[in-house]
Amino acid sequence: VEGERLIGEQYTRMALVYEERVVPRFLPIARRTVDLAGLREGERALDVGCGTGLATLLAAQAVGPRGEVVGVDFAEGQLGIAEGKRRLQRVEQARFARADATRLASSAEFDAALSNLGVPPDFAACFAGMRRALRPHGRLSVVEWAAGSMEPWDTFAVAVERHRVADPGPELAALRQAVGGRRAQFERIGTEAGMRDALEHAGFRQVQARVEERAAPFRGWRDAYDFCTAWGSREAEVRAMTGPEREALHAELREAWGDGPFTLPWRLVHGTAQA
Ligand SMILES: C[S@@+](CC[C@H](N)C(=O)[O-])C[C@H]1O[C@@H](n2cnc3c(N)ncnc32)[C@H](O)[C@@H]1O
């Protein structure tokens, strides 16, 4: 719980950077997630771990002015940006609220519940809450990273581990610990079978899971580096390094990724189900 609070603080701290560097890359994934929710005009939808409102605002278009979409997240900084975008785009049918995805309080209120890469490590609690939030026959659409496809994180993580400071302060040490535990938990829903099991376990019916590949283009190593460091834990690692350590990290990533354009074969697990 303590670790998750730290993660939430990082998402708040990095919200603007996240919006600039990550959201454009997640747009095609969010479109797919919202499509798979099969939203119709006038419906009510819940977007869990909504961040800066990417999927919330797409869903709001789908349900139209007579519908409603509620985006929830525990990082206030993300919600602030989401609300700013909502107002600029004059989307009356969306609203944002602070909530922990592992303790969703809604009950049988929504026609659809979705999450675009916003499910927390305690996915069991989250899925159970999403099911409770749905009306009978309400639809679920969630997506997470497929196990073993966490490029560019892997290349980046391995390089960072080689060059990171040996003696982190208490804050960075706590952050390392918080991030470390998350990965194994996510890998449990990172396969079609794992995703299906988790949704069935939460009481969903007509569960389907499919891994989809989505090539992510980068302009060069620096572009991928900027994407990776949009997450607070990685930004903190890089910031703690000495000049020469950081130079060595840059050189290694440049060697791995090159100066020119390249694509990474992202793979995602989409889960759909009915309450
Ligand atoms: C990778 S971002 C995805 C954001 C957004 N759905 C998108 O597509 O851009 C993950 C989001 O989940 C949120 N999150 C993680 N754990 C959470 C929890 N337990 N409760 C609420 N939000 C959580 C984070 O604050 C972050 O905004």
CSV table of C-alpha atoms and ligand atoms in Angstrom, one decimal:
chain,number,residue,atom,x,y,z
A,1,VAL,CA,0.0,0.0,0.0
A,2,GLU,CA,2.8,2.3,0.9
A,3,GLY,CA,4.6,1.5,-2.3
A,4,GLU,CA,1.4,2.2,-4.3
A,5,ARG,CA,1.1,5.6,-2.7
A,6,LEU,CA,4.7,6.4,-3.9
A,7,ILE,CA,3.7,5.3,-7.4
A,8,GLY,CA,0.7,7.6,-7.3
A,9,GLU,CA,2.9,10.5,-6.3
A,10,GLN,CA,5.2,9.8,-9.3
A,11,TYR,CA,2.2,9.9,-11.6
A,12,THR,CA,1.2,13.2,-10.1
A,13,ARG,CA,4.7,14.6,-10.4
A,14,MET,CA,5.1,13.5,-14.0
A,15,ALA,CA,1.6,14.3,-15.2
A,16,LEU,CA,2.5,17.0,-17.7
A,17,VAL,CA,5.4,15.0,-19.1
A,18,TYR,CA,3.2,11.9,-19.3
A,19,GLU,CA,0.6,13.9,-21.3
A,20,GLU,CA,3.3,15.1,-23.8
A,21,ARG,CA,5.4,12.0,-24.3
A,22,VAL,CA,3.2,9.0,-23.5
A,23,VAL,CA,-0.4,9.9,-24.4
A,24,PRO,CA,0.2,10.3,-28.2
A,25,ARG,CA,1.8,6.8,-28.2
A,26,PHE,CA,-1.1,5.3,-26.3
A,27,LEU,CA,-3.8,6.8,-28.4
A,28,PRO,CA,-4.1,3.8,-30.8
A,29,ILE,CA,-4.2,1.4,-27.9
A,30,ALA,CA,-6.9,3.5,-26.2
A,31,ARG,CA,-9.0,3.6,-29.4
A,32,ARG,CA,-8.9,-0.2,-29.5
A,33,THR,CA,-9.9,-0.5,-25.9
A,34,VAL,CA,-12.8,1.9,-26.3
A,35,ASP,CA,-13.9,0.1,-29.5
A,36,LEU,CA,-13.9,-3.2,-27.7
A,37,ALA,CA,-16.2,-1.8,-25.0
A,38,GLY,CA,-18.9,-1.4,-27.8
A,39,LEU,CA,-20.3,1.8,-26.4
A,40,ARG,CA,-23.6,3.1,-27.7
A,41,GLU,CA,-25.1,6.6,-27.5
A,42,GLY,CA,-26.6,7.5,-24.2
A,43,GLU,CA,-24.7,4.9,-22.2
A,44,ARG,CA,-22.8,5.4,-18.9
A,45,ALA,CA,-19.1,4.2,-18.7
A,46,LEU,CA,-16.4,4.0,-16.1
A,47,ASP,CA,-12.7,4.5,-17.0
A,48,VAL,CA,-10.4,3.1,-14.4
A,49,GLY,CA,-6.8,4.5,-14.0
A,50,CYS,CA,-7.9,7.2,-16.4
A,51,GLY,CA,-4.6,9.2,-16.1
A,52,THR,CA,-5.0,12.4,-18.2
A,53,GLY,CA,-8.3,11.2,-19.6
A,54,LEU,CA,-7.2,9.6,-22.9
A,55,ALA,CA,-9.7,6.8,-23.0
A,56,THR,CA,-12.3,8.8,-21.0
A,57,LEU,CA,-12.6,11.5,-23.6
A,58,LEU,CA,-12.7,8.9,-26.5
A,59,ALA,CA,-15.5,7.1,-24.6
A,60,ALA,CA,-17.3,10.4,-24.1
A,61,GLN,CA,-17.4,10.8,-27.9
A,62,ALA,CA,-18.8,7.4,-28.3
A,63,VAL,CA,-21.7,7.8,-25.7
A,64,GLY,CA,-22.5,11.3,-27.0
A,65,PRO,CA,-24.0,14.3,-25.0
A,66,ARG,CA,-26.7,12.2,-23.5
A,67,GLY,CA,-24.3,9.6,-22.1
A,68,GLU,CA,-21.9,10.0,-19.2
A,69,VAL,CA,-18.3,8.8,-18.6
A,70,VAL,CA,-16.6,8.9,-15.3
A,71,GLY,CA,-12.8,8.7,-15.2
A,72,VAL,CA,-11.1,7.7,-11.9
A,73,ASP,CA,-7.5,7.7,-10.9
A,74,PHE,CA,-5.6,8.1,-7.6
A,75,ALA,CA,-3.0,10.6,-9.0
A,76,GLU,CA,-4.4,14.1,-8.5
A,77,GLY,CA,-1.9,15.6,-11.0
A,78,GLN,CA,-3.2,13.3,-13.8
A,79,LEU,CA,-6.8,14.3,-12.9
A,80,GLY,CA,-5.9,18.0,-13.1
A,81,ILE,CA,-4.7,17.6,-16.6
A,82,ALA,CA,-7.7,15.5,-17.6
A,83,GLU,CA,-10.1,18.1,-16.3
A,84,GLY,CA,-8.2,20.9,-18.2
A,85,LYS,CA,-8.5,18.9,-21.4
A,86,ARG,CA,-12.2,18.2,-20.8
A,87,ARG,CA,-12.9,21.9,-20.4
A,88,LEU,CA,-10.9,22.9,-23.4
A,89,GLN,CA,-12.6,20.4,-25.5
A,90,ARG,CA,-16.0,21.3,-24.0
A,91,VAL,CA,-17.0,17.7,-23.2
A,92,GLU,CA,-19.9,18.0,-20.8
A,93,GLN,CA,-20.6,14.3,-20.6
A,94,ALA,CA,-17.2,13.4,-18.9
A,95,ARG,CA,-16.2,13.9,-15.3
A,96,PHE,CA,-13.2,12.9,-13.3
A,97,ALA,CA,-12.9,11.8,-9.7
A,98,ARG,CA,-10.2,10.7,-7.4
A,99,ALA,CA,-10.5,7.0,-6.4
A,100,ASP,CA,-8.3,4.0,-5.7
A,101,ALA,CA,-8.9,1.4,-8.4
A,102,THR,CA,-8.6,-1.4,-5.8
A,103,ARG,CA,-11.5,0.1,-3.8
A,104,LEU,CA,-14.1,1.1,-6.4
A,105,ALA,CA,-17.3,2.0,-4.6
A,106,SER,CA,-19.9,2.1,-7.5
A,107,SER,CA,-22.5,-0.6,-7.6
A,108,ALA,CA,-24.5,-1.6,-10.7
A,109,GLU,CA,-24.3,1.8,-12.2
A,110,PHE,CA,-22.5,1.5,-15.5
A,111,ASP,CA,-23.2,0.0,-18.9
A,112,ALA,CA,-19.5,-0.4,-19.6
A,113,ALA,CA,-16.2,-0.3,-17.6
A,114,LEU,CA,-12.9,0.1,-19.2
A,115,SER,CA,-9.2,0.5,-18.4
A,116,ASN,CA,-6.5,1.5,-20.8
A,117,LEU,CA,-3.2,0.3,-19.1
A,118,GLY,CA,-4.6,1.6,-15.8
A,119,VAL,CA,-5.2,-1.6,-13.9
A,120,PRO,CA,-3.2,-1.6,-10.6
A,121,PRO,CA,-1.0,-4.6,-9.5
A,122,ASP,CA,-3.8,-5.8,-7.3
A,123,PHE,CA,-5.8,-6.6,-10.4
A,124,ALA,CA,-8.1,-9.0,-8.6
A,125,ALA,CA,-9.5,-6.3,-6.4
A,126,CYS,CA,-9.8,-3.9,-9.4
A,127,PHE,CA,-11.6,-6.4,-11.6
A,128,ALA,CA,-14.0,-7.4,-8.8
A,129,GLY,CA,-14.8,-3.7,-8.3
A,130,MET,CA,-15.3,-3.1,-12.0
A,131,ARG,CA,-17.7,-6.0,-12.1
A,132,ARG,CA,-19.7,-4.7,-9.1
A,133,ALA,CA,-19.8,-1.3,-10.8
A,134,LEU,CA,-21.5,-2.8,-13.9
A,135,ARG,CA,-25.2,-3.4,-14.4
A,136,PRO,CA,-26.1,-7.0,-15.3
A,137,HIS,CA,-24.8,-7.7,-18.8
A,138,GLY,CA,-22.6,-4.6,-18.6
A,139,ARG,CA,-19.4,-4.9,-20.7
A,140,LEU,CA,-15.8,-4.8,-19.6
A,141,SER,CA,-12.8,-3.8,-21.8
A,142,VAL,CA,-9.3,-3.7,-20.3
A,143,VAL,CA,-5.8,-3.8,-21.7
A,144,GLU,CA,-2.4,-4.5,-20.2
A,145,TRP,CA,1.1,-5.2,-21.5
A,146,ALA,CA,1.7,-8.7,-22.7
A,147,ALA,CA,4.3,-10.6,-20.6
A,148,GLY,CA,7.8,-10.4,-22.0
A,149,SER,CA,6.9,-7.6,-24.3
A,150,MET,CA,7.8,-4.7,-22.1
A,151,GLU,CA,10.2,-3.2,-24.6
A,152,PRO,CA,11.5,-0.6,-24.5
A,153,TRP,CA,11.6,-1.0,-20.8
A,154,ASP,CA,13.8,-4.1,-20.9
A,155,THR,CA,16.6,-2.5,-22.9
A,156,PHE,CA,16.3,0.6,-20.8
A,157,ALA,CA,16.0,-1.2,-17.5
A,158,VAL,CA,19.0,-3.4,-18.1
A,159,ALA,CA,21.1,-0.4,-19.1
A,160,VAL,CA,19.9,1.6,-16.1
A,161,GLU,CA,20.7,-1.3,-13.7
A,162,ARG,CA,24.3,-1.3,-15.0
A,163,HIS,CA,24.8,2.4,-14.4
A,164,ARG,CA,22.5,3.3,-11.5
A,165,VAL,CA,23.9,4.7,-8.3
A,166,ALA,CA,24.9,2.0,-5.8
A,167,ASP,CA,23.8,3.9,-2.8
A,168,PRO,CA,20.4,5.4,-3.4
A,169,GLY,CA,18.9,7.8,-0.8
A,170,PRO,CA,15.9,6.6,1.1
A,171,GLU,CA,13.4,8.0,-1.4
A,172,LEU,CA,14.9,6.3,-4.4
A,173,ALA,CA,15.4,3.1,-2.5
A,174,ALA,CA,11.7,3.1,-1.6
A,175,LEU,CA,10.8,3.8,-5.2
A,176,ARG,CA,12.9,0.9,-6.5
A,177,GLN,CA,11.2,-1.4,-4.1
A,178,ALA,CA,7.7,-0.2,-5.1
A,179,VAL,CA,8.4,-0.6,-8.8
A,180,GLY,CA,10.2,-4.0,-8.4
A,181,GLY,CA,7.2,-5.7,-6.9
A,182,ARG,CA,4.8,-4.5,-9.6
A,183,ARG,CA,6.2,-6.3,-12.7
A,184,ALA,CA,5.6,-9.9,-11.5
A,185,GLN,CA,2.1,-9.0,-10.6
A,186,PHE,CA,1.4,-7.6,-14.1
A,187,GLU,CA,2.9,-10.6,-15.8
A,188,ARG,CA,0.1,-12.7,-14.3
A,189,ILE,CA,-2.4,-11.0,-16.6
A,190,GLY,CA,0.1,-10.7,-19.4
A,191,THR,CA,-1.0,-13.8,-21.3
A,192,GLU,CA,-4.4,-14.7,-22.8
A,193,ALA,CA,-4.8,-17.5,-20.3
A,194,GLY,CA,-3.8,-15.3,-17.4
A,195,MET,CA,-6.1,-12.5,-18.4
A,196,ARG,CA,-9.0,-14.9,-18.8
A,197,ASP,CA,-8.4,-16.6,-15.5
A,198,ALA,CA,-8.3,-13.2,-13.7
A,199,LEU,CA,-11.5,-12.0,-15.2
A,200,GLU,CA,-13.3,-15.3,-14.6
A,201,HIS,CA,-12.1,-15.3,-11.1
A,202,ALA,CA,-13.7,-11.8,-10.6
A,203,GLY,CA,-17.0,-13.3,-11.7
A,204,PHE,CA,-17.2,-12.2,-15.3
A,205,ARG,CA,-18.8,-14.2,-18.1
A,206,GLN,CA,-18.2,-14.5,-21.8
A,207,VAL,CA,-14.5,-13.7,-21.1
A,208,GLN,CA,-12.2,-13.3,-24.1
A,209,ALA,CA,-8.6,-12.3,-24.2
A,210,ARG,CA,-6.4,-11.7,-27.2
A,211,VAL,CA,-2.8,-10.6,-27.6
A,212,GLU,CA,-2.4,-7.9,-30.2
A,213,GLU,CA,0.8,-6.5,-31.7
A,214,ARG,CA,1.2,-2.8,-32.3
A,215,ALA,CA,4.5,-1.5,-33.7
A,216,ALA,CA,5.6,1.6,-31.8
A,217,PRO,CA,7.7,4.0,-34.0
A,218,PHE,CA,10.6,6.0,-32.4
A,219,ARG,CA,12.6,8.7,-34.2
A,220,GLY,CA,15.9,7.4,-32.6
A,221,TRP,CA,17.4,6.4,-29.3
A,222,ARG,CA,16.7,9.8,-27.7
A,223,ASP,CA,13.0,9.6,-28.5
A,224,ALA,CA,12.7,6.2,-26.8
A,225,TYR,CA,14.7,7.5,-23.9
A,226,ASP,CA,12.4,10.5,-23.5
A,227,PHE,CA,9.4,8.0,-23.5
A,228,CYS,CA,11.0,5.8,-20.9
A,229,THR,CA,11.9,8.7,-18.6
A,230,ALA,CA,8.3,10.0,-18.6
A,231,TRP,CA,7.8,7.5,-15.7
A,232,GLY,CA,8.9,9.0,-12.3
A,233,SER,CA,10.8,6.0,-11.1
A,234,ARG,CA,13.0,6.0,-14.2
A,235,GLU,CA,13.4,9.8,-14.2
A,236,ALA,CA,14.5,9.6,-10.5
A,237,GLU,CA,17.1,6.9,-11.4
A,238,VAL,CA,18.6,9.0,-14.2
A,239,ARG,CA,18.5,12.2,-12.1
A,240,ALA,CA,20.4,10.5,-9.2
A,241,MET,CA,23.3,9.5,-11.5
A,242,THR,CA,26.5,11.4,-11.8
A,243,GLY,CA,27.4,13.0,-15.1
A,244,PRO,CA,29.7,10.2,-16.2
A,245,GLU,CA,27.2,7.5,-15.2
A,246,ARG,CA,24.5,9.2,-17.2
A,247,GLU,CA,26.9,9.6,-20.2
A,248,ALA,CA,27.6,5.8,-20.1
A,249,LEU,CA,23.8,5.1,-20.0
A,250,HIS,CA,23.2,7.3,-23.0
A,251,ALA,CA,26.1,5.7,-24.9
A,252,GLU,CA,24.7,2.2,-24.2
A,253,LEU,CA,21.2,3.1,-25.3
A,254,ARG,CA,22.5,4.8,-28.4
A,255,GLU,CA,24.4,1.6,-29.2
A,256,ALA,CA,21.3,-0.5,-28.7
A,257,TRP,CA,18.8,1.7,-30.5
A,258,GLY,CA,20.8,3.8,-32.9
A,259,ASP,CA,20.4,7.4,-34.0
A,260,GLY,CA,17.8,6.7,-36.7
A,261,PRO,CA,14.2,5.6,-36.7
A,262,PHE,CA,13.2,2.2,-35.4
A,263,THR,CA,10.1,0.5,-34.2
A,264,LEU,CA,9.5,-1.6,-31.1
A,265,PRO,CA,7.0,-4.5,-31.4
A,266,TRP,CA,4.7,-3.8,-28.5
A,267,ARG,CA,2.3,-6.5,-27.6
A,268,LEU,CA,-0.8,-6.0,-25.5
A,269,VAL,CA,-3.4,-8.3,-24.0
A,270,HIS,CA,-7.0,-7.1,-24.5
A,271,GLY,CA,-9.6,-8.6,-22.2
A,272,THR,CA,-13.3,-8.3,-22.8
A,273,ALA,CA,-16.2,-9.8,-20.7
A,274,GLN,CA,-19.7,-9.3,-19.5
A,275,ALA,CA,-20.9,-8.9,-15.9
B,1,LIG,C1,0.0,3.9,-17.6
B,1,LIG,S1,-1.1,5.1,-16.9
B,1,LIG,C2,-2.5,5.0,-18.0
B,1,LIG,C3,-3.4,6.2,-18.0
B,1,LIG,C4,-4.5,6.3,-19.0
B,1,LIG,N1,-5.5,5.3,-18.9
B,1,LIG,C5,-3.9,6.3,-20.4
B,1,LIG,O1,-4.3,5.5,-21.2
B,1,LIG,O2,-3.1,7.2,-20.7
B,1,LIG,C6,-1.7,4.3,-15.4
B,1,LIG,C7,-2.6,5.1,-14.6
B,1,LIG,O3,-3.2,4.3,-13.6
B,1,LIG,C8,-3.2,5.0,-12.4
B,1,LIG,N2,-3.3,4.1,-11.2
B,1,LIG,C9,-2.3,3.2,-10.9
B,1,LIG,N3,-2.7,2.5,-9.8
B,1,LIG,C10,-3.9,3.0,-9.4
B,1,LIG,C11,-4.8,2.8,-8.4
B,1,LIG,N4,-4.6,1.8,-7.4
B,1,LIG,N5,-6.0,3.5,-8.3
B,1,LIG,C12,-6.2,4.5,-9.2
B,1,LIG,N6,-5.4,4.8,-10.2
B,1,LIG,C13,-4.3,4.1,-10.3
B,1,LIG,C14,-2.0,5.9,-12.4
B,1,LIG,O4,-2.1,7.0,-11.5
B,1,LIG,C15,-1.9,6.3,-13.9
B,1,LIG,O5,-2.6,7.5,-14.1
